[in-house]
């Protein structure tokens, strides 16, 4: 496979070579007894972890695309789930969830569900907390590749637990209910300004290339804070306004709003509609239709 | 064609990266049309080729993209006398560009702030009912019905209009004349007749015309709709596998097709490797299948990639309607409609890739969707692979052959030679090593003439048309002596 230069490199360069060698024989677990059992098992779990990392990165990156391929995402997500289940079965999942830190998460959670995400966000003030799977640094690929610290934080221990909970929401952008649409933390006027600003960014740059997602409230779990420093709740509002009225399947960066919204209660439809009209107007201007 | 791409690039410069990508062929179809072949590309264009017969001599239209790449010499280079000697209809077998039109334009979904690609995902011809030809073409969201017709006569001698169409001054008209039809140069007109929009939330991956000639189905990732060809504002949803909670989504629809004879039967394939045959007489919503075709997984060979590799990328009924042909990443399988527990035949397309699955997963090649086709007598199946290779399998003998669609080695009227992948043992000259395969040259789309041994292979932006000179009619091609 000689595709150098034509595809972004997902993995840090250092790991790539060792991974390629490891996988030359596929990922079947080898049966071996005796002395080298541990070594084989260790290399197998390393391969598996590496595959998990790669899959998660793929999922994150596909959120950036304008039209993510649903079939591909479903297949990658299923692979991640399969690895996750196997890791849980092995007991190595315990290690990962413990590394995540206490904060009330049950270490026995095999499949991290939305509750985990909701709990973390509820501890903070403000409106719906949004931290995207790709929230760090606006998903610039170079950073993912070269910043080893970032990589290890994201991909090594913590991220799988957090991110896997979001897998199910990957393609859920369109499933946002109207309740998600209007945040409680800012008035309409303020939102408008933000929206038009964000909307302009949207029209000029790549559709999903430039927005940043800021984490609103400080003083939360420091691990999350570090991880998701770019969450921008206001832009999420723009987006959910646009998508909230229509059930659409597009996978996007705001996919797990579902889980967050369910814990934050609902907002009336009518205010959403009024805002939607204003939004329509803004969008018309921006897009020049 | 270059100009088209330039202008659309200017309007949507922030959406399109490469100009050349627009020329990549994304679908080929020639079923039911004996002498027409249509290709759709990523730029939303459809090019229709016509097989030259003695009676129809078309001047080549703007074919600069493909005329130099067809392995058949262009028609006009032959002196007329030779043409007459070519003989019966179709024996010359030359394909020339018949018509080119822009089927879909890039679109923008304002509500979701997403671009809708103009790439043509599928083209299907309708059975011909009169002198005109109809085809359905679809991008991710919208299906269009196009009418392709010829005009070789033109009315002349109007009383109120002059030859250029300007209204005449009535005072200059001194006598009446009856307009007559005079023959003119042959013109091919393409007009959109129907636009079927807003039927799909997800990306349309298949369309299939029903044998009743009135309806067709369109399938996206989670739903299948049935349309009437004459009605554009309504469609029936016949399959819906969208879970109530999208978090539980684990399976998507990958392809769908109507049965060639029974207008109430259709099949759809899933990303988990199963096929479902549905009977529309059973209920309006065919969420419950009539038959489920699934091969039990071999527990010994399970790996993390088992599911991805088992995802069916294409499904085709055989012409006799008794078998199904499916393609997953590594194999092509033939299923008997009467036996659900497993395929009756399994053909390894490129098993040497089984140990490379992780690398193929990394560079996304594992998600490539290959198509498969039957020949006219259902005795041979064909599917594509990498490195511009494609494979043909003779069902009677079980033998497979690897052929290459590559400009350098295909001179007009040259015989295609078989290729081999070196996987061990004695290496012969000309064998290709697995590590030197070019994974960017993939043969995804192909078509087989409904009655003759003529195949069309699409490789990136090239279209290759091959014909079997040894056994040109309905028998399977003589795989021993290769096809031309």
XYZ file of C-alpha atoms in Angstrom:
773
model
C 0.000 0.000 0.000
C 1.818 3.088 -1.130
C -0.444 5.903 -0.232
C 1.996 8.177 1.438
C 1.134 11.751 1.068
C -2.334 11.121 -0.189
C -3.902 10.395 3.133
C -3.598 12.022 6.461
C -1.572 9.975 8.834
C -3.730 9.152 11.755
C -1.204 7.716 14.077
C 1.916 9.283 15.480
C 4.734 8.445 13.199
C 6.597 6.548 15.828
C 3.883 4.048 16.384
C 3.080 3.438 12.783
C 5.935 1.201 11.885
C 5.622 -1.036 14.850
C 1.954 -1.369 14.262
C 2.407 -2.354 10.655
C 4.691 -5.158 11.629
C 2.396 -6.341 14.311
C -0.524 -6.548 12.036
C 1.035 -8.328 9.196
C -0.575 -11.499 10.329
C -3.948 -10.110 11.163
C -5.261 -9.758 14.653
C -6.150 -13.263 15.546
C -5.298 -14.177 19.016
C -2.571 -16.761 19.019
C -2.724 -19.685 21.278
C 0.570 -20.324 22.965
C 1.488 -21.892 26.185
C 4.409 -21.745 28.461
C 6.973 -19.084 28.766
C 6.013 -16.689 26.054
C 2.354 -16.596 26.937
C 2.648 -13.281 28.646
C 4.641 -11.749 25.867
C 2.148 -12.824 23.285
C -0.736 -11.582 25.345
C 0.989 -8.269 25.874
C 1.669 -7.809 22.209
C -1.875 -8.780 21.380
C -3.314 -6.238 23.755
C -0.951 -3.661 22.374
C -2.184 -4.418 18.891
C -5.718 -4.208 20.087
C -5.175 -0.906 21.803
C -3.535 0.426 18.717
C -6.453 -0.654 16.607
C -8.805 0.990 19.047
C -6.871 4.220 18.865
C -6.899 4.173 15.123
C -10.621 3.525 15.014
C -11.387 6.336 17.395
C -9.291 8.732 15.399
C -11.108 7.699 12.262
C -14.418 8.395 13.902
C -13.273 11.760 15.068
C -11.958 12.718 11.701
C -15.082 11.690 9.925
C -16.976 14.199 11.976
C -15.071 16.847 10.148
C -16.302 15.846 6.761
C -19.217 17.584 5.205
C -20.891 14.327 4.333
C -19.697 11.537 6.534
C -20.277 8.115 5.152
C -22.774 6.449 7.444
C -21.857 2.915 6.459
C -18.191 3.459 7.150
C -18.903 5.077 10.482
C -21.198 2.292 11.548
C -18.576 -0.296 10.676
C -15.839 1.539 12.529
C -18.085 2.028 15.542
C -18.958 -1.638 15.584
C -15.277 -2.482 15.511
C -14.675 -0.184 18.440
C -17.510 -1.785 20.368
C -16.145 -5.198 19.642
C -12.730 -4.242 20.963
C -14.295 -2.625 23.952
C -16.283 -5.702 24.792
C -13.308 -7.888 24.430
C -11.253 -5.632 26.610
C -13.965 -5.651 29.226
C -14.136 -9.359 29.009
C -10.439 -9.581 29.528
C -10.574 -7.343 32.496
C -8.224 -4.824 30.969
C -11.118 -2.427 30.727
C -11.016 -2.051 34.485
C -7.619 -0.481 34.178
C -8.867 2.044 31.722
C -11.872 3.130 33.710
C -9.856 3.430 36.857
C -7.381 5.616 35.093
C -10.276 7.843 34.237
C -10.465 8.872 37.837
C -13.120 8.581 40.499
C -15.689 11.356 40.165
C -18.431 8.915 40.741
C -17.950 6.732 37.734
C -18.493 3.108 38.415
C -15.398 1.198 37.511
C -17.546 -1.707 36.570
C -19.138 0.165 33.708
C -18.308 -1.941 30.769
C -19.874 0.230 28.192
C -19.609 3.808 29.220
C -22.986 5.242 28.616
C -24.325 8.671 28.375
C -24.746 8.989 32.116
C -21.048 9.466 32.523
C -21.023 12.363 30.168
C -24.091 13.906 31.673
C -22.721 13.703 35.181
C -19.542 15.490 34.314
C -21.385 18.283 32.666
C -24.011 18.679 35.295
C -21.378 19.541 37.806
C -20.776 22.733 35.942
C -22.865 25.828 35.498
C -24.396 27.053 32.367
C -26.188 25.537 29.517
C -25.665 22.294 27.757
C -22.105 21.337 27.842
C -20.708 20.262 24.592
C -17.444 18.576 24.163
C -16.874 17.098 20.851
C -15.026 13.946 20.161
C -12.705 16.074 18.183
C -12.843 19.100 20.340
C -9.220 19.533 21.015
C -7.499 22.185 19.013
C -9.957 22.272 16.210
C -8.905 18.852 15.007
C -5.838 19.816 13.151
C -4.271 16.640 12.067
C -0.702 17.718 12.522
C -1.340 18.272 16.155
C -2.769 14.867 16.587
C 0.231 13.358 14.949
C 3.043 15.260 16.540
C 1.771 16.226 19.925
C 2.458 13.049 21.738
C 1.193 14.349 24.999
C -2.097 15.229 23.479
C -2.214 11.922 21.772
C -1.620 9.967 24.855
C -4.186 11.913 26.767
C -6.745 11.574 24.100
C -6.088 8.216 22.824
C -4.363 6.242 25.466
C -6.205 5.970 28.671
C -8.938 8.405 29.225
C -10.388 9.020 25.891
C -11.635 5.588 25.092
C -13.871 5.576 28.092
C -15.275 9.004 27.394
C -15.383 8.764 23.698
C -16.871 5.352 23.422
C -19.932 6.610 25.121
C -20.312 8.959 22.275
C -19.935 6.407 19.561
C -23.590 5.796 19.471
C -24.212 9.427 18.845
C -21.789 9.748 16.031
C -24.401 9.981 13.414
C -27.003 11.473 15.548
C -26.702 15.073 14.630
C -30.057 15.141 13.061
C -31.736 13.446 15.945
C -31.486 16.493 18.132
C -34.817 17.185 19.552
C -36.231 20.632 19.636
C -35.549 20.773 23.315
C -31.889 20.896 22.618
C -32.247 23.866 20.429
C -32.299 26.867 22.641
C -29.861 27.104 25.438
C -30.810 28.534 28.706
C -27.761 30.563 29.300
C -28.034 33.362 26.787
C -30.728 35.616 25.497
C -31.836 35.715 21.944
C -30.043 38.890 21.146
C -26.766 37.607 22.312
C -27.238 34.420 20.470
C -27.968 36.229 17.288
C -24.708 38.021 17.293
C -22.836 34.884 17.993
C -24.726 32.988 15.410
C -24.140 35.417 12.646
C -20.486 35.461 13.491
C -20.304 31.748 13.492
C -22.427 31.558 10.426
C -20.056 33.787 8.552
C -17.226 31.581 9.542
C -19.187 28.705 8.218
C -19.762 30.205 4.853
C -16.252 31.259 4.233
C -14.059 28.540 5.579
C -14.561 24.891 5.175
C -17.900 23.903 6.493
C -16.558 22.240 9.557
C -12.979 23.197 9.469
C -12.727 26.213 11.608
C -15.203 26.229 14.367
C -14.008 25.695 17.851
C -15.920 24.297 20.650
C -15.273 26.019 23.922
C -15.928 24.611 27.272
C -18.064 27.117 29.073
C -17.629 26.747 32.788
C -14.340 26.620 34.566
C -13.623 24.751 37.710
C -14.870 21.430 36.515
C -13.067 18.188 36.445
C -9.542 19.167 35.482
C -9.075 16.179 33.286
C -12.086 17.074 31.226
C -11.102 20.677 31.221
C -7.760 19.890 29.749
C -9.190 17.520 27.265
C -12.057 19.570 26.006
C -10.773 23.048 26.170
C -12.266 24.110 22.918
C -15.935 23.486 23.382
C -18.038 26.374 22.203
C -21.554 26.090 23.406
C -22.835 29.021 21.434
C -21.946 27.579 18.115
C -23.615 24.405 19.095
C -26.724 26.423 19.561
C -26.613 27.709 16.032
C -26.284 24.254 14.762
C -28.991 22.699 16.804
C -31.302 25.485 15.866
C -30.785 24.601 12.294
C -31.120 20.931 12.742
C -33.445 20.728 15.647
C -36.592 21.080 13.596
C -35.759 18.436 11.150
C -34.838 14.924 11.827
C -31.686 14.478 9.858
C -29.093 11.823 10.044
C -26.016 13.796 9.318
C -23.206 12.980 11.604
C -21.650 16.055 12.955
C -19.617 17.289 15.819
C -22.603 17.870 18.003
C -23.845 14.406 17.904
C -24.067 13.492 21.509
C -26.148 16.451 22.403
C -28.900 13.954 22.788
C -27.447 12.590 25.938
C -26.736 15.996 27.337
C -30.113 17.351 26.510
C -31.930 14.576 28.204
C -30.378 15.538 31.457
C -30.999 19.223 31.035
C -34.699 19.256 30.547
C -36.604 20.724 27.700
C -37.231 24.132 26.283
C -40.450 25.235 24.721
C -40.982 24.877 21.054
C -42.310 28.318 20.419
C -39.225 30.200 21.409
C -37.298 27.892 19.221
C -39.468 28.670 16.259
C -39.166 32.395 16.698
C -35.442 32.051 16.773
C -35.568 29.812 13.776
C -37.213 32.506 11.701
C -34.533 34.951 12.610
C -32.010 32.310 11.861
C -33.494 31.720 8.459
C -33.086 35.363 7.736
C -29.499 35.361 8.817
C -28.737 32.252 6.850
C -30.259 33.761 3.735
C -27.980 36.719 4.007
C -24.930 34.653 4.672
C -25.476 32.074 2.028
C -26.798 34.588 -0.417
C -29.728 32.495 -1.530
C -15.931 18.902 -20.269
C -13.047 20.873 -18.911
C -15.063 24.037 -19.162
C -17.891 22.590 -17.158
C -15.610 21.749 -14.333
C -14.027 25.171 -14.366
C -17.266 27.057 -14.012
C -18.634 24.929 -11.260
C -15.322 25.118 -9.507
C -15.605 28.870 -9.469
C -18.992 28.839 -7.817
C -18.154 26.349 -5.156
C -14.488 26.773 -4.705
C -14.689 26.204 -1.029
C -16.419 22.910 -1.532
C -14.417 21.246 -4.223
C -10.790 20.376 -3.932
C -9.748 18.778 -7.152
C -10.763 19.430 -10.676
C -9.654 16.084 -11.916
C -11.758 14.233 -9.420
C -14.801 15.329 -11.328
C -13.908 13.017 -14.134
C -13.846 9.904 -12.041
C -16.457 7.503 -13.269
C -18.754 6.504 -10.481
C -21.233 4.219 -12.186
C -21.762 2.287 -15.399
C -24.887 0.677 -16.705
C -25.905 -1.029 -19.854
C -28.594 -3.396 -18.785
C -31.659 -3.647 -20.978
C -30.133 -1.446 -23.603
C -28.649 -3.370 -26.391
C -26.578 -0.702 -27.874
C -26.300 2.024 -25.289
C -23.961 2.353 -22.354
C -24.120 5.117 -19.782
C -21.501 6.272 -17.335
C -21.858 8.778 -14.555
C -18.991 10.593 -12.968
C -18.171 12.462 -9.823
C -18.823 15.775 -11.509
C -22.471 14.972 -12.036
C -22.140 14.325 -15.733
C -23.591 11.431 -17.631
C -21.969 10.224 -20.815
C -23.932 7.889 -23.037
C -22.105 5.703 -25.500
C -23.674 4.058 -28.456
C -22.521 0.967 -30.124
C -22.072 1.618 -33.782
C -24.171 -0.312 -36.177
C -24.077 -0.012 -39.888
C -27.265 1.956 -39.940
C -26.335 4.619 -37.427
C -23.332 6.735 -38.238
C -22.898 9.367 -35.634
C -20.185 11.950 -35.794
C -18.227 11.760 -32.607
C -19.223 14.456 -30.180
C -17.029 15.935 -27.496
C -15.344 12.764 -26.550
C -11.877 13.994 -25.910
C -11.888 12.489 -22.495
C -12.469 8.955 -23.551
C -12.049 8.454 -27.250
C -8.356 7.992 -26.965
C -8.754 5.390 -24.321
C -11.257 3.046 -25.815
C -9.461 -0.011 -27.014
C -11.468 0.137 -30.205
C -10.511 2.383 -33.108
C -12.817 5.319 -33.739
C -15.375 4.772 -36.418
C -14.507 7.557 -38.772
C -10.976 6.426 -39.304
C -12.179 3.538 -41.386
C -12.894 4.118 -45.046
C -16.485 3.625 -45.932
C -15.946 0.559 -47.983
C -14.561 -1.312 -45.029
C -17.536 -0.418 -42.966
C -19.895 -2.094 -45.360
C -17.905 -5.220 -45.159
C -18.088 -5.310 -41.432
C -21.374 -6.938 -41.885
C -24.312 -7.391 -39.624
C -25.604 -5.028 -37.054
C -23.340 -4.785 -34.111
C -20.434 -6.703 -35.423
C -18.320 -3.628 -35.700
C -18.862 -3.192 -31.990
C -17.465 0.293 -31.787
C -18.692 2.458 -28.976
C -18.731 6.179 -29.508
C -20.040 8.990 -27.454
C -23.706 9.433 -28.128
C -24.526 12.192 -25.712
C -23.174 14.021 -22.713
C -25.199 15.967 -20.238
C -24.965 17.392 -16.791
C -27.328 15.375 -14.697
C -26.828 16.785 -11.235
C -25.378 19.984 -9.936
C -23.708 20.496 -6.602
C -26.290 21.489 -4.111
C -26.332 22.909 -0.640
C -28.628 21.886 2.113
C -29.188 25.126 3.955
C -30.939 23.556 6.862
C -28.105 21.257 7.736
C -25.348 23.413 6.322
C -24.036 20.567 4.275
C -22.998 20.251 0.719
C -24.828 17.730 -1.416
C -22.407 16.216 -3.843
C -23.278 16.066 -7.488
C -21.532 12.746 -7.852
C -23.712 10.266 -9.687
C -24.086 7.232 -7.487
C -26.118 5.055 -9.820
C -27.549 5.050 -13.300
C -30.163 2.596 -14.471
C -31.699 2.349 -17.888
C -35.409 1.753 -18.207
C -36.675 -0.959 -20.530
C -37.144 0.600 -23.902
C -40.736 1.126 -24.900
C -40.475 3.426 -27.883
C -37.872 5.166 -29.923
C -36.654 7.203 -26.991
C -34.451 5.903 -24.200
C -35.001 6.660 -20.568
C -32.562 6.454 -17.738
C -32.635 7.149 -14.040
C -29.653 8.817 -12.467
C -29.189 9.626 -8.827
C -26.822 11.480 -6.574
C -26.958 11.313 -2.802
C -30.411 12.789 -2.521
C -32.222 13.323 -5.790
C -33.213 10.925 -8.542
C -33.845 12.191 -12.038
C -35.470 10.596 -15.031
C -33.878 11.608 -18.324
C -35.208 11.119 -21.791
C -32.638 10.576 -24.476
C -34.094 10.900 -27.936
C -32.947 11.461 -31.440
C -34.192 14.046 -33.765
C -33.353 13.893 -37.420
C -36.181 15.893 -38.881
C -37.171 19.452 -38.515
C -40.259 21.273 -39.614
C -39.628 24.001 -42.158
C -41.810 26.440 -43.953
C -43.771 28.118 -41.240
C -46.041 30.897 -42.301
C -45.622 33.170 -39.351
C -42.006 32.545 -38.458
C -38.979 32.723 -40.664
C -36.141 30.237 -40.752
C -34.461 31.667 -37.699
C -37.629 31.676 -35.711
C -38.283 35.404 -35.828
C -41.825 36.470 -36.313
C -42.484 37.533 -39.860
C -44.068 40.775 -40.790
C -47.553 39.747 -41.818
C -47.662 42.146 -44.698
C -44.898 40.222 -46.418
C -46.828 36.986 -46.380
C -48.572 36.671 -49.685
C -49.407 32.982 -49.790
C -49.839 30.124 -47.416
C -47.650 27.103 -47.295
C -47.841 23.874 -45.376
C -44.821 23.261 -43.132
C -43.006 20.080 -44.042
C -40.597 17.914 -42.126
C -37.189 17.896 -43.672
C -34.360 15.640 -42.628
C -31.558 17.367 -40.793
C -28.377 16.282 -39.119
C -29.005 13.818 -36.394
C -29.298 15.481 -33.038
C -29.478 13.767 -29.707
C -31.656 15.542 -27.231
C -31.572 14.874 -23.545
C -34.270 16.325 -21.375
C -35.093 15.840 -17.722
C -38.556 14.425 -17.463
C -38.951 13.864 -13.743
C -37.144 14.933 -10.653
C -37.746 12.804 -7.579
C -36.527 14.850 -4.685
C -36.891 14.982 -0.928
C -37.374 11.293 -0.629
C -34.234 10.506 1.273
C -32.617 11.739 4.408
C -29.563 9.555 3.984
C -27.367 8.899 0.983
C -28.975 7.018 -1.873
C -26.812 4.030 -2.758
C -29.030 2.029 -5.151
C -31.837 2.392 -7.608
C -33.572 -0.482 -9.312
C -36.289 -0.462 -11.943
C -39.136 -2.874 -11.393
C -40.110 -5.433 -13.973
C -43.571 -3.879 -14.115
C -42.049 -0.961 -15.969
C -43.893 1.530 -13.802
C -42.146 1.645 -10.486
C -38.649 1.681 -9.163
C -37.009 1.565 -5.780
C -34.343 3.793 -4.307
C -32.372 2.731 -1.276
C -30.365 4.825 1.125
C -28.478 3.765 4.215
C -31.539 3.166 6.336
C -34.617 3.250 4.141
C -35.927 1.991 0.856
C -38.574 3.909 -1.043
C -40.682 2.829 -3.932
C -41.629 5.404 -6.532
C -43.911 5.487 -9.506
C -42.122 6.771 -12.558
C -44.877 9.228 -13.239
C -45.301 10.638 -9.748
C -42.626 12.797 -8.239
C -44.201 14.166 -5.119
C -44.907 10.911 -3.359
C -43.076 7.729 -2.629
C -43.813 4.715 -0.520
C -41.432 3.718 2.185
C -41.117 -0.044 2.009
C -38.194 -0.710 4.285
C -37.100 1.261 7.297
C -34.350 -0.061 9.497
C -33.689 3.113 11.364
C -33.736 2.344 15.062
C -35.792 4.554 17.341
C -32.613 5.406 19.128
C -29.808 6.151 16.728
C -27.320 5.054 19.318
C -28.407 1.525 18.652
C -27.595 1.693 14.982
C -25.330 -1.146 14.029
C -26.425 -2.089 10.537
C -27.085 -0.150 7.346
C -28.478 -1.010 3.939
C -25.769 -1.262 1.335
C -27.588 -2.265 -1.860
C -31.041 -3.186 -3.105
C -32.534 -4.627 -6.256
C -35.847 -5.720 -7.637
C -36.329 -9.258 -8.875
C -36.014 -9.352 -12.681
C -39.350 -11.086 -13.193
C -41.429 -10.898 -10.044
C -42.531 -7.356 -9.502
C -43.332 -7.977 -5.844
C -39.923 -9.265 -4.779
C -36.821 -7.331 -3.980
C -33.652 -7.986 -2.062
C -31.467 -5.742 0.037
C -28.071 -6.316 1.546
C -26.669 -5.037 4.791
C -23.354 -4.032 6.238
C -23.407 -7.152 8.396
C -23.283 -9.439 5.408
C -26.897 -10.551 5.335
C -29.392 -10.438 2.511
C -33.078 -10.006 2.947
C -35.608 -10.966 0.373
C -38.883 -9.128 0.810
C -42.275 -9.736 -0.675
C -44.363 -6.620 -1.034
C -47.564 -8.599 -1.029
C -47.026 -9.503 2.594
C -47.334 -6.017 3.985
C -46.955 -2.404 3.057
C -43.847 -1.976 5.128
C -41.443 -4.792 4.467
C -39.422 -4.502 7.621
C -39.932 -8.181 8.236
C -38.141 -10.113 5.610
C -39.571 -13.050 3.788
C -36.187 -14.735 3.603
C -32.956 -13.980 5.356
C -29.785 -15.136 3.656
C -26.927 -15.296 6.042
C -23.815 -17.390 6.191
C -22.927 -18.419 9.704
C -19.617 -16.995 10.732
C -16.676 -19.282 11.010
C -15.617 -18.841 14.622
C -12.106 -19.934 13.845
C -11.403 -17.091 11.508
C -12.960 -14.324 13.484
C -10.946 -11.161 13.792
C -11.676 -7.548 14.463
C -12.167 -7.021 10.779
C -14.582 -9.884 10.226
C -17.606 -7.693 10.196
C -16.168 -5.026 7.956
C -14.972 -7.620 5.519
C -18.348 -9.320 5.452
C -20.233 -6.149 4.584
C -21.920 -6.689 1.235
C -21.053 -3.966 -1.259
C -23.238 -5.078 -4.149
C -26.068 -7.517 -4.817
C -27.376 -8.590 -8.208
C -30.066 -10.998 -9.247
C -29.128 -13.400 -11.997
C -30.916 -12.893 -15.277
C -32.993 -15.999 -14.724
C -34.006 -14.767 -11.294
C -32.913 -17.884 -9.460
C -29.657 -16.745 -7.970
C -28.162 -13.816 -6.177
C -24.635 -12.581 -6.599
C -23.085 -10.671 -3.733
C -19.713 -9.061 -3.290
C -18.060 -8.481 0.013
C -14.537 -7.259 0.499
C -12.672 -10.479 -0.199
C -15.146 -12.768 -1.918
C -17.977 -12.993 -4.396
C -20.780 -15.353 -3.483
C -23.608 -16.916 -5.414
C -26.749 -17.672 -3.435
C -29.676 -19.838 -4.444
C -32.934 -18.070 -3.673
C -34.260 -21.307 -2.268
C -31.481 -21.810 0.201
C -31.008 -19.328 2.948
C -28.424 -20.923 5.136
C -25.463 -20.108 2.976
C -24.162 -19.380 -0.493
C -23.948 -22.160 -3.024
C -20.690 -20.865 -4.440
C -17.942 -18.728 -2.968
C -15.189 -17.230 -5.075
C -12.060 -15.743 -3.562
C -11.415 -12.496 -5.334
C -8.207 -11.430 -3.622
C -7.635 -13.651 -0.664
C -4.004 -12.547 -0.482
C -5.286 -9.384 1.137
C -6.597 -11.262 4.146
C -3.353 -10.809 6.013
C -3.181 -7.137 5.119
C -6.491 -6.135 6.534
C -5.088 -3.856 9.167
C -3.154 -1.789 6.687
C -6.172 -1.695 4.431
C -8.217 -0.537 7.374
C -5.737 2.199 8.082
C -5.834 3.608 4.574
C -9.579 3.065 4.288
C -9.311 0.695 1.355
C -11.221 -1.858 3.357
C -14.308 0.257 2.861
C -14.120 0.206 -0.921
C -17.336 -0.928 -2.509
C -16.814 -3.225 -5.427
C -19.582 -4.077 -7.838
C -20.257 -7.434 -9.420
C -22.062 -8.481 -12.571
C -23.460 -11.552 -14.270
C -23.017 -12.361 -17.895
C -26.088 -12.790 -20.045
C -26.389 -16.535 -19.532
C -25.544 -16.438 -15.811
C -22.632 -18.745 -16.339
C -19.894 -16.248 -15.598
C -19.570 -13.644 -12.891
C -17.200 -10.708 -12.861
C -15.995 -8.295 -10.255
C -13.225 -5.777 -9.755
C -10.096 -5.655 -7.644
C -7.045 -3.439 -7.154
C -4.171 -2.560 -9.434
C -6.608 -2.212 -12.333
C -7.287 -5.919 -12.120
C -10.659 -7.486 -12.487
C -11.674 -11.064 -12.013
C -13.971 -13.363 -13.947
C -15.196 -16.676 -12.617
C -16.694 -19.447 -14.683
C -19.392 -20.973 -12.574
C -19.349 -24.296 -14.291
C -15.697 -25.015 -13.798
C -15.107 -22.830 -10.780
C -12.059 -21.370 -12.466
C -11.185 -17.747 -12.110
C -9.031 -15.508 -14.215
C -7.436 -12.152 -13.489
C -7.384 -9.527 -16.209
C -6.012 -6.042 -16.302
C -7.630 -2.850 -17.522
C -4.684 -0.598 -18.103
C -4.038 1.722 -20.963
C -0.398 0.869 -21.479
C -1.005 -2.749 -22.081
C -4.268 -2.529 -23.946
C -3.803 -1.712 -27.575
C -6.862 -1.719 -29.747
C -7.782 -5.231 -30.724
C -5.055 -6.680 -28.574
C -5.783 -9.716 -26.569
C -5.953 -9.200 -22.825
C -3.564 -11.398 -21.092
C -4.208 -12.975 -17.791
C -2.317 -11.763 -14.773
C -1.251 -13.510 -11.647
C -0.583 -12.357 -8.160
C 2.439 -13.923 -6.625
C 1.562 -15.400 -3.300
C 4.236 -17.993 -2.844
C 5.729 -20.937 -4.592
C 7.287 -20.602 -7.982
C 7.245 -17.094 -9.286
C 6.653 -16.649 -12.966
C 7.580 -13.737 -15.076
C 4.894 -11.136 -15.057
C 3.606 -12.131 -11.642
C 2.761 -9.185 -9.501
C 3.751 -9.178 -5.867
C 1.140 -8.327 -3.301
C 3.194 -5.465 -1.927
C 3.503 -3.817 -5.291
C -0.220 -3.631 -5.910
C -1.472 -0.157 -6.533
C -4.413 0.356 -4.246
C -5.361 3.621 -5.830
C -6.222 1.872 -9.069
C -9.406 0.134 -8.151
C -12.008 -1.305 -10.453
C -15.226 -0.583 -8.652
C -17.759 -0.150 -11.452
C -18.500 -2.345 -14.402
C -21.248 -3.490 -16.697
C -21.886 -6.508 -18.884
C -23.888 -6.225 -22.059
C -27.262 -7.882 -21.539
C -26.878 -10.216 -24.478
C -23.371 -10.311 -25.761
C -19.949 -10.771 -24.319
C -19.097 -7.127 -24.185
C -17.968 -5.657 -20.916
C -17.387 -2.115 -19.792
C -14.870 -1.536 -17.030
C -14.488 1.810 -15.324
C -11.102 2.548 -13.848
C -10.808 5.992 -12.271
C -11.583 8.251 -15.206
C -11.093 5.730 -17.947
C -13.671 3.487 -19.495
C -12.528 0.274 -21.075
C -14.763 -1.710 -23.346
C -13.782 -5.246 -24.112
C -15.365 -7.716 -26.423
C -14.924 -11.415 -26.718
C -14.130 -12.214 -30.303
C -13.904 -15.910 -29.760
C -17.447 -16.370 -28.558
C -19.229 -13.090 -29.121
C -22.713 -14.335 -28.401
C -24.508 -15.506 -25.341
C -22.166 -18.272 -24.362
C -19.764 -17.444 -21.653
C -16.477 -16.064 -22.894
C -13.847 -18.640 -23.488
C -11.743 -17.954 -20.472
C -8.969 -20.124 -21.720
C -8.080 -17.924 -24.609
C -8.790 -14.579 -22.977
C -11.026 -11.814 -24.069
C -10.089 -9.017 -26.367
